[in-house]
Tab-separated table of C-alpha atoms in Angstrom:
chain	number	residue	atom	x	y	z
A	1	UNK	CA	-3.652	-44.158	-31.730
A	2	UNK	CA	-1.920	-44.357	-28.089
A	3	UNK	CA	1.336	-42.728	-29.595
A	4	UNK	CA	-0.581	-39.996	-31.392
A	5	UNK	CA	-2.005	-39.042	-27.951
A	6	UNK	CA	1.186	-39.254	-26.091
A	7	UNK	CA	2.442	-37.050	-28.787
A	8	UNK	CA	0.161	-34.607	-28.878
A	9	UNK	CA	-0.158	-34.486	-24.557
A	10	UNK	CA	3.845	-33.807	-25.166
A	11	UNK	CA	3.519	-30.839	-27.572
A	12	UNK	CA	0.935	-28.810	-24.685
A	13	UNK	CA	2.276	-29.731	-22.262
A	14	UNK	CA	4.780	-27.017	-22.408
A	15	UNK	CA	1.924	-24.552	-23.679
A	16	UNK	CA	0.459	-25.074	-19.808
A	17	UNK	CA	3.454	-23.460	-18.922
A	18	UNK	CA	3.046	-20.096	-20.631
A	19	UNK	CA	-0.662	-19.462	-19.538
A	20	UNK	CA	-0.771	-16.623	-16.887
A	21	UNK	CA	-1.195	-17.557	-13.121
A	22	UNK	CA	-0.557	-16.665	-9.318
A	23	UNK	CA	0.711	-19.325	-7.435
A	24	UNK	CA	0.459	-19.877	-3.975
A	25	UNK	CA	3.136	-20.883	-0.918
A	26	UNK	CA	2.435	-21.752	2.259
A	27	UNK	CA	3.068	-18.218	3.104
A	28	UNK	CA	3.319	-15.795	0.466
A	29	UNK	CA	1.723	-15.189	-2.628
A	30	UNK	CA	3.213	-14.723	-6.010
A	31	UNK	CA	1.714	-13.306	-8.617
A	32	UNK	CA	3.591	-14.253	-12.669
A	33	UNK	CA	3.373	-10.644	-14.887
A	34	UNK	CA	0.877	-10.653	-17.478
A	35	UNK	CA	2.465	-9.444	-20.529
A	36	UNK	CA	5.122	-7.644	-21.383
A	37	UNK	CA	4.635	-4.136	-20.031
A	38	UNK	CA	6.575	-4.102	-16.795
A	39	UNK	CA	9.850	-4.862	-18.311
A	40	UNK	CA	10.378	-7.651	-16.245
A	41	UNK	CA	10.104	-5.358	-13.333
A	42	UNK	CA	9.242	-7.323	-9.734
A	43	UNK	CA	7.584	-5.540	-6.858
A	44	UNK	CA	7.336	-6.926	-3.762
A	45	UNK	CA	4.434	-5.910	-1.407
A	46	UNK	CA	4.694	-6.297	2.177
A	47	UNK	CA	1.604	-6.234	4.727
A	48	UNK	CA	1.788	-6.166	8.065
A	49	UNK	CA	-0.555	-4.256	10.060
A	50	UNK	CA	-3.275	-4.479	12.648
A	51	UNK	CA	-5.880	-2.076	12.087
A	52	UNK	CA	-5.845	-1.089	8.403
A	53	UNK	CA	-5.982	-4.438	6.640
A	54	UNK	CA	-3.036	-4.471	4.104
A	55	UNK	CA	-3.519	-8.126	4.643
A	56	UNK	CA	-6.510	-7.482	2.025
A	57	UNK	CA	-5.667	-5.095	0.152
A	58	UNK	CA	-2.244	-5.153	-1.065
A	59	UNK	CA	-3.148	-8.422	-2.617
A	60	UNK	CA	-6.098	-6.601	-4.495
A	61	UNK	CA	-3.294	-4.074	-5.679
A	62	UNK	CA	-0.711	-6.901	-6.855
A	63	UNK	CA	-3.384	-8.609	-9.011
A	64	UNK	CA	-3.925	-5.028	-10.813
A	65	UNK	CA	-0.897	-4.524	-11.636
A	66	UNK	CA	0.535	-8.139	-12.624
A	67	UNK	CA	-2.893	-8.664	-14.388
A	68	UNK	CA	-3.243	-5.261	-15.530
A	69	UNK	CA	-0.024	-3.057	-16.191
A	70	UNK	CA	2.781	-6.706	-16.155
A	71	UNK	CA	4.468	-6.032	-13.061
A	72	UNK	CA	5.372	-9.719	-10.981
A	73	UNK	CA	4.593	-9.654	-7.847
A	74	UNK	CA	5.178	-10.946	-4.342
A	75	UNK	CA	3.076	-10.212	-2.186
A	76	UNK	CA	4.670	-10.825	1.998
A	77	UNK	CA	2.393	-11.391	5.477
A	78	UNK	CA	2.497	-12.059	8.607
A	79	UNK	CA	1.581	-15.153	8.923
A	80	UNK	CA	2.043	-18.315	10.537
A	81	UNK	CA	3.910	-21.310	9.486
A	82	UNK	CA	0.754	-22.900	8.070
A	83	UNK	CA	-0.826	-20.255	6.597
A	84	UNK	CA	-3.130	-18.008	7.960
A	85	UNK	CA	-2.772	-14.564	8.558
A	86	UNK	CA	-1.479	-12.898	12.064
A	87	UNK	CA	-1.725	-9.252	11.994
A	88	UNK	CA	-1.181	-8.562	14.749
A	89	UNK	CA	2.139	-10.753	15.274
A	90	UNK	CA	4.419	-7.807	14.686
A	91	UNK	CA	7.830	-10.197	14.496
A	92	UNK	CA	6.400	-12.335	11.808
A	93	UNK	CA	8.303	-11.632	7.919
A	94	UNK	CA	6.841	-14.580	5.429
A	95	UNK	CA	9.600	-15.492	2.698
A	96	UNK	CA	12.037	-12.624	4.338
A	97	UNK	CA	14.296	-13.383	0.705
A	98	UNK	CA	12.291	-12.070	-1.581
A	99	UNK	CA	13.130	-8.352	-0.468
A	100	UNK	CA	15.924	-9.595	-1.915
A	101	UNK	CA	14.761	-9.650	-5.218
A	102	UNK	CA	12.542	-6.507	-5.093
A	103	UNK	CA	12.830	-4.252	-7.817
A	104	UNK	CA	10.515	-1.326	-6.456
A	105	UNK	CA	8.179	-1.783	-2.653
A	106	UNK	CA	4.677	-0.868	-1.423
A	107	UNK	CA	4.512	-1.018	1.988
A	108	UNK	CA	1.402	-0.834	4.610
A	109	UNK	CA	3.551	-1.766	8.330
A	110	UNK	CA	2.538	-1.194	11.753
A	111	UNK	CA	5.040	-0.801	14.938
A	112	UNK	CA	7.175	-4.713	13.179
A	113	UNK	CA	9.779	-5.922	15.165
A	114	UNK	CA	10.794	-8.485	12.946
A	115	UNK	CA	13.782	-10.412	13.124
A	116	UNK	CA	17.042	-9.360	12.885
A	117	UNK	CA	17.266	-11.215	9.096
A	118	UNK	CA	13.847	-9.399	7.774
A	119	UNK	CA	15.117	-5.828	9.419
A	120	UNK	CA	19.172	-6.467	8.247
A	121	UNK	CA	17.812	-7.394	4.420
A	122	UNK	CA	15.311	-4.865	4.002
A	123	UNK	CA	17.811	-1.805	5.481
A	124	UNK	CA	20.070	-3.045	2.388
A	125	UNK	CA	17.683	-2.540	0.084
A	126	UNK	CA	16.757	1.024	1.248
A	127	UNK	CA	20.439	1.973	0.883
A	128	UNK	CA	20.917	0.440	-1.908
A	129	UNK	CA	17.974	2.847	-3.478
A	130	UNK	CA	15.342	0.894	-4.144
A	131	UNK	CA	12.479	2.560	-5.279
A	132	UNK	CA	9.288	2.942	-2.058
A	133	UNK	CA	5.387	3.620	-1.591
A	134	UNK	CA	4.790	3.748	1.663
A	135	UNK	CA	1.082	3.779	2.786
A	136	UNK	CA	-0.807	4.707	5.419
A	137	UNK	CA	1.224	3.379	8.800
A	138	UNK	CA	4.040	2.979	6.441
A	139	UNK	CA	5.343	6.544	8.268
A	140	UNK	CA	5.678	4.421	11.878
A	141	UNK	CA	6.343	0.575	10.403
A	142	UNK	CA	8.496	-0.533	12.776
A	143	UNK	CA	9.294	-0.031	16.589
A	144	UNK	CA	11.936	-0.885	19.450
A	145	UNK	CA	15.144	-1.372	16.611
A	146	UNK	CA	17.002	-0.022	14.780
A	147	UNK	CA	14.553	0.619	11.634
A	148	UNK	CA	12.425	2.900	14.145
A	149	UNK	CA	13.033	6.154	12.438
A	150	UNK	CA	12.930	4.938	9.326
A	151	UNK	CA	9.696	6.870	8.389
A	152	UNK	CA	11.254	9.936	9.818
A	153	UNK	CA	14.531	8.989	7.374
A	154	UNK	CA	12.952	7.726	4.372
A	155	UNK	CA	9.617	8.665	3.993
A	156	UNK	CA	9.446	12.146	5.452
A	157	UNK	CA	7.562	11.710	8.281
A	158	UNK	CA	7.047	9.498	11.168
A	159	UNK	CA	3.815	8.771	13.401
A	160	UNK	CA	2.885	12.428	14.917
A	161	UNK	CA	-1.210	11.729	15.597
A	162	UNK	CA	-4.468	11.986	14.505
A	163	UNK	CA	-5.484	15.788	13.113
A	164	UNK	CA	-9.028	14.120	12.167
A	165	UNK	CA	-11.285	12.566	14.480
A	166	UNK	CA	-10.483	9.221	14.344
A	167	UNK	CA	-13.362	7.286	12.804
A	168	UNK	CA	-15.681	10.314	12.925
A	169	UNK	CA	-13.843	12.312	10.696
A	170	UNK	CA	-13.313	11.002	6.722
A	171	UNK	CA	-11.033	12.811	4.524
A	172	UNK	CA	-11.326	14.478	0.985
A	173	UNK	CA	-7.788	14.407	-0.962
A	174	UNK	CA	-7.441	17.692	-2.290
A	175	UNK	CA	-5.235	18.670	-5.155
A	176	UNK	CA	-1.978	20.128	-4.701
A	177	UNK	CA	-1.802	24.022	-6.055
A	178	UNK	CA	1.207	23.453	-8.936
A	179	UNK	CA	0.915	19.339	-7.970
A	180	UNK	CA	-1.518	19.708	-11.688
A	181	UNK	CA	0.695	18.313	-14.069
A	182	UNK	CA	2.375	15.962	-11.964
A	183	UNK	CA	1.749	12.006	-13.844
A	184	UNK	CA	1.621	10.730	-10.469
A	185	UNK	CA	-1.722	12.505	-10.901
A	186	UNK	CA	-2.511	11.310	-13.910
A	187	UNK	CA	-6.483	10.592	-14.038
A	188	UNK	CA	-6.955	11.092	-10.378
A	189	UNK	CA	-9.454	13.297	-8.845
A	190	UNK	CA	-12.644	12.799	-6.199
A	191	UNK	CA	-9.594	11.620	-3.949
A	192	UNK	CA	-11.973	10.243	-0.457
A	193	UNK	CA	-11.079	8.140	2.270
A	194	UNK	CA	-13.046	7.172	5.873
A	195	UNK	CA	-9.614	7.404	7.356
A	196	UNK	CA	-8.753	10.491	9.688
A	197	UNK	CA	-6.180	12.970	8.103
A	198	UNK	CA	-2.771	12.497	10.031
A	199	UNK	CA	-0.955	15.614	10.964
A	200	UNK	CA	1.932	15.909	8.198
A	201	UNK	CA	4.698	17.644	8.227
A	202	UNK	CA	6.565	16.276	4.932
A	203	UNK	CA	10.293	17.551	5.184
A	204	UNK	CA	11.312	20.592	2.784
A	205	UNK	CA	12.512	18.070	-0.003
A	206	UNK	CA	9.142	16.643	-0.410
A	207	UNK	CA	6.390	17.816	-2.632
A	208	UNK	CA	3.288	17.725	-1.888
A	209	UNK	CA	1.057	16.300	-4.565
A	210	UNK	CA	-2.614	16.090	-1.931
A	211	UNK	CA	-3.732	17.236	1.045
A	212	UNK	CA	-6.814	16.172	3.058
A	213	UNK	CA	-9.714	17.926	4.054
A	214	UNK	CA	-10.660	16.951	6.951
A	215	UNK	CA	-14.410	16.722	6.987
A	216	UNK	CA	-17.431	16.684	9.087
A	217	UNK	CA	-18.872	13.281	8.222
A	218	UNK	CA	-18.208	9.805	7.015
A	219	UNK	CA	-19.247	10.362	3.422
A	220	UNK	CA	-18.107	12.016	0.741
A	221	UNK	CA	-20.185	14.693	0.441
A	222	UNK	CA	-19.606	15.368	4.267
A	223	UNK	CA	-19.236	19.289	4.879
A	224	UNK	CA	-15.813	20.417	5.709
A	225	UNK	CA	-15.129	20.219	9.027
A	226	UNK	CA	-14.753	23.858	11.263
A	227	UNK	CA	-12.726	23.768	14.486
A	228	UNK	CA	-9.398	25.432	16.052
A	229	UNK	CA	-6.677	22.487	16.112
A	230	UNK	CA	-3.663	22.598	18.320
A	231	UNK	CA	-0.436	21.653	16.746
A	232	UNK	CA	1.864	19.320	17.817
A	233	UNK	CA	4.489	20.834	16.360
A	234	UNK	CA	5.005	23.875	18.361
A	235	UNK	CA	1.508	23.923	20.155
A	236	UNK	CA	0.192	26.776	18.578
A	237	UNK	CA	-3.836	26.517	17.545
A	238	UNK	CA	-5.250	27.075	13.955
A	239	UNK	CA	-7.863	26.262	11.549
A	240	UNK	CA	-8.189	22.645	11.205
A	241	UNK	CA	-7.531	22.861	7.563
A	242	UNK	CA	-6.134	25.887	6.737
A	243	UNK	CA	-3.612	24.863	5.584
A	244	UNK	CA	-4.683	21.554	5.276
A	245	UNK	CA	-2.127	18.675	6.362
A	246	UNK	CA	-0.091	17.123	3.394
A	247	UNK	CA	-2.005	13.159	2.802
A	248	UNK	CA	0.608	12.085	-0.020
A	249	UNK	CA	3.712	13.175	-1.255
A	250	UNK	CA	7.020	13.098	-2.773
A	251	UNK	CA	10.744	12.806	-2.303
A	252	UNK	CA	14.230	11.969	-3.449
A	253	UNK	CA	15.538	10.231	-0.292
A	254	UNK	CA	19.772	10.496	-0.038
A	255	UNK	CA	21.185	7.037	1.438
A	256	UNK	CA	24.159	6.573	3.735
A	257	UNK	CA	25.668	4.810	0.460
A	258	UNK	CA	24.892	7.214	-1.797
A	259	UNK	CA	21.524	5.987	-2.724
A	260	UNK	CA	18.672	7.815	-3.954
A	261	UNK	CA	15.591	6.052	-3.084
A	262	UNK	CA	12.533	7.753	-5.165
A	263	UNK	CA	9.419	8.188	-2.687
A	264	UNK	CA	5.643	7.897	-2.452
A	265	UNK	CA	4.205	8.512	0.835
A	266	UNK	CA	0.914	8.529	1.061
A	267	UNK	CA	-1.384	8.656	5.032
A	268	UNK	CA	-4.334	6.860	3.328
A	269	UNK	CA	-4.436	4.096	2.134
A	270	UNK	CA	-6.837	2.526	4.745
A	271	UNK	CA	-7.860	-1.265	2.781
A	272	UNK	CA	-11.870	0.316	2.098
A	273	UNK	CA	-10.414	3.216	0.987
A	274	UNK	CA	-8.855	1.287	-2.248
A	275	UNK	CA	-12.673	1.605	-3.097
A	276	UNK	CA	-11.737	4.487	-4.283
A	277	UNK	CA	-10.930	4.462	-8.112
A	278	UNK	CA	-8.610	7.567	-7.324
A	279	UNK	CA	-6.874	6.075	-4.294
A	280	UNK	CA	-5.501	2.787	-6.146
A	281	UNK	CA	-4.755	4.813	-9.579
A	282	UNK	CA	-2.111	7.087	-7.377
A	283	UNK	CA	-0.551	3.763	-6.421
A	284	UNK	CA	-0.070	2.420	-9.499
A	285	UNK	CA	1.129	5.491	-10.772
A	286	UNK	CA	3.392	5.620	-8.275
A	287	UNK	CA	4.910	2.250	-8.837
A	288	UNK	CA	5.666	3.456	-13.223
A	289	UNK	CA	7.162	7.102	-11.689
A	290	UNK	CA	9.621	4.772	-8.706
A	291	UNK	CA	10.791	2.721	-11.890
A	292	UNK	CA	11.323	6.483	-13.834
A	293	UNK	CA	8.570	4.699	-16.667
A	294	UNK	CA	6.200	6.647	-18.458
A	295	UNK	CA	3.145	7.200	-16.440
A	296	UNK	CA	-0.437	6.177	-18.429
A	297	UNK	CA	-2.546	9.047	-18.478
A	298	UNK	CA	-5.618	6.475	-17.354
A	299	UNK	CA	-3.560	3.271	-15.930
A	300	UNK	CA	-6.307	1.012	-15.647
A	301	UNK	CA	-7.122	0.467	-11.561
A	302	UNK	CA	-10.397	-2.269	-12.192
A	303	UNK	CA	-10.646	-4.791	-9.950
A	304	UNK	CA	-9.557	-8.428	-11.103
A	305	UNK	CA	-11.557	-10.055	-8.443
A	306	UNK	CA	-14.398	-9.367	-6.893
A	307	UNK	CA	-12.834	-7.236	-3.585
A	308	UNK	CA	-14.791	-6.586	-0.252
A	309	UNK	CA	-12.696	-5.116	2.295
A	310	UNK	CA	-12.689	-4.824	6.107
A	311	UNK	CA	-13.489	-1.433	7.885
A	312	UNK	CA	-9.729	-0.988	9.211
A	313	UNK	CA	-9.766	-1.240	13.241
A	314	UNK	CA	-8.278	-3.249	15.745
A	315	UNK	CA	-9.015	-7.069	15.539
A	316	UNK	CA	-11.561	-6.187	13.073
A	317	UNK	CA	-9.387	-8.711	10.118
A	318	UNK	CA	-10.777	-11.847	9.159
A	319	UNK	CA	-9.970	-15.087	11.366
A	320	UNK	CA	-8.939	-17.823	10.350
A	321	UNK	CA	-8.392	-16.215	6.205
A	322	UNK	CA	-5.239	-17.960	4.883
A	323	UNK	CA	-2.496	-16.697	2.647
A	324	UNK	CA	-3.484	-19.460	-0.077
A	325	UNK	CA	-7.938	-18.058	0.818
A	326	UNK	CA	-6.515	-14.761	-1.088
A	327	UNK	CA	-4.657	-15.814	-4.861
A	328	UNK	CA	-6.003	-15.869	-7.959
A	329	UNK	CA	-9.648	-15.970	-9.199
A	330	UNK	CA	-10.101	-16.235	-5.586
A	331	UNK	CA	-12.481	-13.666	-3.538
A	332	UNK	CA	-11.431	-13.242	0.399
A	333	UNK	CA	-13.857	-15.518	2.777
A	334	UNK	CA	-15.884	-14.297	5.015
A	335	UNK	CA	-17.834	-11.291	6.230
A	336	UNK	CA	-15.693	-7.934	6.560
A	337	UNK	CA	-15.242	-6.008	9.207
A	338	UNK	CA	-18.561	-4.022	9.729
A	339	UNK	CA	-17.953	0.266	9.459
A	340	UNK	CA	-19.368	1.563	13.063
A	341	UNK	CA	-22.317	2.152	13.537
A	342	UNK	CA	-22.873	6.295	12.586
A	343	UNK	CA	-23.263	8.756	15.169
A	344	UNK	CA	-26.408	10.468	15.769
C-alpha cells in the first residue's frame, strides 16, 4: 500500500510544475504565461514613479498579459531589500538582470537616478531595438544621468508642462481623424482619465492615435474646457482644445546602432485611469503591435484579481506594501489613496 501511494505521488508530482502560477521573489514579480498565445515572448514592466502609482498598475497589467494573453511577464520595482515598495527612491531598481531577457518593455518611470549597471542594461536594450510602451511620466523617466534625454530621443517627447489644470481638469481621449483603422485602436472607445492633458509635441515621424480633450471637470460627462492657453513651444496663445494635444502616438525610432524600436507612448496612465477598459486595451494592443503580432479585434482586458487603485499624488502610495502582496490571487492591501474633494 505504501509503495503504491509512493508511486502515485511520484507520478503526480511533475504535474504541479505545469500549473500556471505567478512566483514572487523578494523584490520582483514573475507571472508565467498561461497558454501559448504569447509565443514565448517575455515582457518586462518597470514601475518607478512617485506620483501616478505605477507600483499598483503594472502588476495588474502583467496579470492580464500573462493570464489572458499568454505572455511571460516580469515586474520590476523601486523597493527596499526586504521587498517593501519605495516609490520615492529614484535610485532603486530591483532585479535589473531581467532587462537583458526582455522582448518588450512597458515603463512607468519618473525622474529615476538608477545605478550605472541598471542604466547600462536599459541603454543596451534600447539600442538593440527592443520595442517599448511608455506611460505618462516616462517622457521624463530619467534625470541627472546620460539617459536624461531618453523621452525625447526614444519616445518622442520630454516633460513640457501640464496643459490641463492638474487634479481639476480630466482628459477625454479623441481618436485622431485617419487613425480609426489602426490595429492599435481595435476595441477602443470612450477613453477617459482623471489626469490632466500634458503639453506634448511628438516629432513629425510619429503617428498620432489619440488627442486629449481638456475637460472642465473630473467626470466622463464633463464639458470641454474653453479658455485661452499659451504654448510653451512658441509662447503663442490658442484655445486649450484647438488644436488638442496628442496623448497617444507611435513611432519607429532608429537607434545609434541601426536598429529600430517600435514605440507606443501615451501621456495618460495613472493607476486609477486603468479602470478605463479602453486604456487597458490600448496597452495590450500595443504589446501585440510592438512584437509584430496580430492585434486582437477586441482583446480581453478583464481584471484577473480585484483592482482598487489609489488616486494619483505625491506620497499617496500604500505605506508598507510589499512586492509579495501583489502576486497572483492577491488584492492590494490597505486602503487606496483617496481622490481629492471636488471644488465647489
